[in-house]
XYZ file of N, CA, C and O in Angstrom:
328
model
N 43.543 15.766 -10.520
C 43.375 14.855 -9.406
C 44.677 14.145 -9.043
O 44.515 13.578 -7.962
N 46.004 13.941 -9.567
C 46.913 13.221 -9.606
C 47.672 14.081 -8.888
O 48.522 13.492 -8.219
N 47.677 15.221 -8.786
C 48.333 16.390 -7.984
C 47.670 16.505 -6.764
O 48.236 16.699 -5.688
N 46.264 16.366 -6.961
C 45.529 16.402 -4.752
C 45.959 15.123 -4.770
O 46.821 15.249 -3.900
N 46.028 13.938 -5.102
C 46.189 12.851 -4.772
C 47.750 13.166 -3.947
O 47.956 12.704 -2.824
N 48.795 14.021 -4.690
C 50.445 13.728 -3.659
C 50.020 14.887 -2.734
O 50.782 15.124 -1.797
N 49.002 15.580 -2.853
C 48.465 16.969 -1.597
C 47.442 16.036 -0.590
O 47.348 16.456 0.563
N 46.923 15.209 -0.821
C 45.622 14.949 -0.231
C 45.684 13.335 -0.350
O 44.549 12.884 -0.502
N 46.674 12.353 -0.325
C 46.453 11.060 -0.521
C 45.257 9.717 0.335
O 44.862 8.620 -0.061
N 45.001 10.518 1.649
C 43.965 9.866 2.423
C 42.202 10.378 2.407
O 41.332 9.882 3.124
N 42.009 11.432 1.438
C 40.638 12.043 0.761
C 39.995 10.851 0.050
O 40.573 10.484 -0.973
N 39.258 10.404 0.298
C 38.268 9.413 -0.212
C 37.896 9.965 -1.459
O 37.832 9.153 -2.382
N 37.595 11.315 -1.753
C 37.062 12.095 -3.118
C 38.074 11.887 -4.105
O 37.930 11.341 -5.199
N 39.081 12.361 -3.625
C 40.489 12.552 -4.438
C 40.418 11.424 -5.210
O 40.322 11.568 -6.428
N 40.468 9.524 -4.380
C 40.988 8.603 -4.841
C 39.872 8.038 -5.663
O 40.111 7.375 -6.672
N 38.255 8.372 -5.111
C 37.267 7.923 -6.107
C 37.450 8.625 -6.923
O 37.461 7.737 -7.776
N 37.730 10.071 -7.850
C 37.152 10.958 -8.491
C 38.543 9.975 -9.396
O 38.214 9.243 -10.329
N 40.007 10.089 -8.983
C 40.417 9.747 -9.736
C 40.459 7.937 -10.468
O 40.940 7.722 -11.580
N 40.060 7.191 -9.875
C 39.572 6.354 -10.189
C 38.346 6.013 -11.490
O 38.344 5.012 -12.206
N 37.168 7.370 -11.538
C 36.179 7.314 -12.360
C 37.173 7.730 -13.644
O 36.980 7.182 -14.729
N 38.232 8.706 -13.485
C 38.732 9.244 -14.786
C 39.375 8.196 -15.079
O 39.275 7.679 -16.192
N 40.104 7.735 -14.167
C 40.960 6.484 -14.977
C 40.597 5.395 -15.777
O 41.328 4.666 -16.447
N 39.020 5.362 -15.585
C 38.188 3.863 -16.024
C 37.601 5.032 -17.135
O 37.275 4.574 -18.230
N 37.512 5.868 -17.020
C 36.404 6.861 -18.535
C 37.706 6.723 -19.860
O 37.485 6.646 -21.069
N 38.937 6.725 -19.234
C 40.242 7.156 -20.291
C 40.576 5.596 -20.636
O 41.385 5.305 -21.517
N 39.920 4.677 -19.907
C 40.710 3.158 -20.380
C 41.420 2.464 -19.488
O 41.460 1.246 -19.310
N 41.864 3.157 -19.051
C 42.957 2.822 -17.617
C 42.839 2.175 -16.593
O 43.236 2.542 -15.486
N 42.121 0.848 -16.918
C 41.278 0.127 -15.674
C 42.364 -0.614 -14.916
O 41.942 -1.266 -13.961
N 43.642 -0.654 -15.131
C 44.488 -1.003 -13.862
C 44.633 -0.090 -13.007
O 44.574 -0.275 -11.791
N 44.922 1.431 -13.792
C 45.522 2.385 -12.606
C 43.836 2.756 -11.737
O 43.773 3.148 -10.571
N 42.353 2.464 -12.830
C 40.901 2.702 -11.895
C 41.249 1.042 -10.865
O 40.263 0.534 -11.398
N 41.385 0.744 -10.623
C 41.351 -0.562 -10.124
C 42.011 -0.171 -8.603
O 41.509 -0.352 -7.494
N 43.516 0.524 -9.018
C 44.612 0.825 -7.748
C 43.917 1.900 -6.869
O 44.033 1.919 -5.643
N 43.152 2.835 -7.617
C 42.760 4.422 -6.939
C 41.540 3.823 -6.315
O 41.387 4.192 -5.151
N 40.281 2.687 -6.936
C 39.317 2.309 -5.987
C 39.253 1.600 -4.845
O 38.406 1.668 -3.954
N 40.627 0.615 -4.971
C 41.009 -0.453 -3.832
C 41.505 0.483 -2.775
O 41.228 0.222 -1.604
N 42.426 1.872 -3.154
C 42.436 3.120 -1.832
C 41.398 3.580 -1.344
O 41.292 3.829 -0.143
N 40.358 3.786 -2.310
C 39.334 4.557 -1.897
C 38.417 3.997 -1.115
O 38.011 4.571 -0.104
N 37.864 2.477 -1.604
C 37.573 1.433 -0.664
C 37.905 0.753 0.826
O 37.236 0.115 1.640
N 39.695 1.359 0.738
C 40.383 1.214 2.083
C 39.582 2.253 3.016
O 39.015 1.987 4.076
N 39.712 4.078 2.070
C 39.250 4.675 2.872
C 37.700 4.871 3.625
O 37.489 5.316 4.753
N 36.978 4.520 2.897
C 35.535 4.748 2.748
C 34.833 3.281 2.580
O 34.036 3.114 1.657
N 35.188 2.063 3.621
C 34.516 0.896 3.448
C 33.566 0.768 3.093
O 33.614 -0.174 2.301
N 32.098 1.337 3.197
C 31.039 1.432 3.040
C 30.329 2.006 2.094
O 29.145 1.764 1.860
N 31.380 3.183 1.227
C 30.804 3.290 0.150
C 30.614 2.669 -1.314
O 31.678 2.134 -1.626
N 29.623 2.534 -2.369
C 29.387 1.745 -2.738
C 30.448 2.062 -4.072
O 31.006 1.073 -4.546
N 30.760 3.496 -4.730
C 31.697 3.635 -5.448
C 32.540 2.584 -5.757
O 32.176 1.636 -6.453
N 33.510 2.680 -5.340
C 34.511 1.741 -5.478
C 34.503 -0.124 -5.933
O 35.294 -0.645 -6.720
N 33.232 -0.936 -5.076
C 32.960 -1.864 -5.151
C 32.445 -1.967 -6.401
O 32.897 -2.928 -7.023
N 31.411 -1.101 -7.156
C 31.097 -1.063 -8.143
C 31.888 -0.637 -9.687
O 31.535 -0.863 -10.844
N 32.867 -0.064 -9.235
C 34.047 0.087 -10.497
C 34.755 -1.415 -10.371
O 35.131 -2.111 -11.314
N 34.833 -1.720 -8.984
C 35.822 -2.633 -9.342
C 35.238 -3.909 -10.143
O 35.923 -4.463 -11.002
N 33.821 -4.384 -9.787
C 32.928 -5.045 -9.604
C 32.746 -4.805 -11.677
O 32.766 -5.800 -12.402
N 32.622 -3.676 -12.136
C 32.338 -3.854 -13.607
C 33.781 -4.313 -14.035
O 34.040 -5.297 -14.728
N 34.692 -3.396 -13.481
C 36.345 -3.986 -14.129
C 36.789 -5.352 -14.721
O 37.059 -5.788 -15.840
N 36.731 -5.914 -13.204
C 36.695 -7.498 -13.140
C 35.625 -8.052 -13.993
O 36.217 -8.627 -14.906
N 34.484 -8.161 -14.145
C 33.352 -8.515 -15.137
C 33.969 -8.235 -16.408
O 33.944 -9.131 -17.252
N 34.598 -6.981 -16.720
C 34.859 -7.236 -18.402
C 35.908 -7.640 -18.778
O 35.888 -7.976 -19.962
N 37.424 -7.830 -17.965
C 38.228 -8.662 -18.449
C 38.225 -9.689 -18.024
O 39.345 -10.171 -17.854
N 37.068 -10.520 -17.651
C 36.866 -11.966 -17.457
C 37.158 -12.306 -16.004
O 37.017 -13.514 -15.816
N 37.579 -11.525 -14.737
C 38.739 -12.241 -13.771
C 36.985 -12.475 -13.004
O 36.579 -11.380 -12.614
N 36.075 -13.486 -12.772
C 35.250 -13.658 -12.388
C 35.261 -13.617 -10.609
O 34.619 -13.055 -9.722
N 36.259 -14.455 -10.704
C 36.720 -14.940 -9.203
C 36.774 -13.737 -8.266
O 36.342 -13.670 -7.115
N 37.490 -12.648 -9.105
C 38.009 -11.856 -8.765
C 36.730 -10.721 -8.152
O 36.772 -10.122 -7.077
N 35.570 -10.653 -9.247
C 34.406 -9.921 -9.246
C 33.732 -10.581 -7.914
O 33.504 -10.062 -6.822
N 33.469 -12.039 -8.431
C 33.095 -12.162 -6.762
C 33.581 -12.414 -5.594
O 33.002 -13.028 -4.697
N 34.928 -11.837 -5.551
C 35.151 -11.770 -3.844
C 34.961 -10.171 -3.700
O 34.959 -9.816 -2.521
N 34.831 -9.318 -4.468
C 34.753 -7.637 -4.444
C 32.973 -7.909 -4.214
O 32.546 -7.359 -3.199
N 32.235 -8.455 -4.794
C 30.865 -8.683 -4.151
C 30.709 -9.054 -3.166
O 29.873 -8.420 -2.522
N 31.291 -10.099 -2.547
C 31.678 -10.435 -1.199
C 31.930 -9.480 0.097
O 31.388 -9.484 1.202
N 32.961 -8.659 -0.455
C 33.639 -7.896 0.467
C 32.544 -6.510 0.784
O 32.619 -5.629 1.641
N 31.692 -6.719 -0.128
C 30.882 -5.260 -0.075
C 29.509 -5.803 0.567
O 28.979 -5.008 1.343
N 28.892 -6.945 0.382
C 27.994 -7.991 1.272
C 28.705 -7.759 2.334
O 27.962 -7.222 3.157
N 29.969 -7.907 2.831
C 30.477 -8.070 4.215
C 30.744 -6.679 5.186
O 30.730 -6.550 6.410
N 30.967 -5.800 4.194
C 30.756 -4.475 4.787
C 29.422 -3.516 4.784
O 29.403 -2.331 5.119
N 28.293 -4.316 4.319
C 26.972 -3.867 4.465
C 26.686 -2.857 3.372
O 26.197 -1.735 3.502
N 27.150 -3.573 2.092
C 27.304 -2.231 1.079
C 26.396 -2.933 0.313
O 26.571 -4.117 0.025
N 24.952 -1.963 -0.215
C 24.116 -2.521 -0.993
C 24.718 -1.993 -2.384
O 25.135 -0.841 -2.493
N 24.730 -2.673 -3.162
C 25.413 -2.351 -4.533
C 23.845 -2.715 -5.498
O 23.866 -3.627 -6.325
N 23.001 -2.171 -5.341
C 21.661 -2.338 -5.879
C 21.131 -0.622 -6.184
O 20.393 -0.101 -7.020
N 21.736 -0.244 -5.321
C 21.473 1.427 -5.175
C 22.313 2.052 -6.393
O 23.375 1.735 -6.930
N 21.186 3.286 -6.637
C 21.264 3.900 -8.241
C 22.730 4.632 -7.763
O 23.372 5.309 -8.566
């Protein structure tokens, strides 16, 4: 995915898919950078809000969790959905 990402950098798949690997391997800064793209690209999907949304929850940045709840309330993103 780090290779379609310099082939394909505006693919919504590319930046979520690599985002899920980055948060499965530990890597919740570089999942953090690939969901806030993917979120650019794909406002409405719920992906992204929800990685970022657990991220923030486990290293404490609360504030942080709820303006990413916010922003997904504001773009009509139900984050309740399986």
């Amino acid at each position: 995915y780090e290779r379609a990402r310099t082939i394909a950098p505006d693919r919504f798949a590319v930046r979520n898919n690599l985002g899920i690997l980055y948060f499965n391997a530990g890597n919740l800064e570089a999942s953090v950078r690939e969901m806030e793209e993917a979120q650019r690209l794909e406002p409405r999907a719920a992906s992204p809000y929800l990685y970022v949304i657990k991220i923030m929850n486990a290293v404490g940045k609360t504030g942080e969790r709820e303006a990413w709840e916010e922003r997904a309330r504001q773009a009509g993103v139900d984050l309740t959905a399986p």
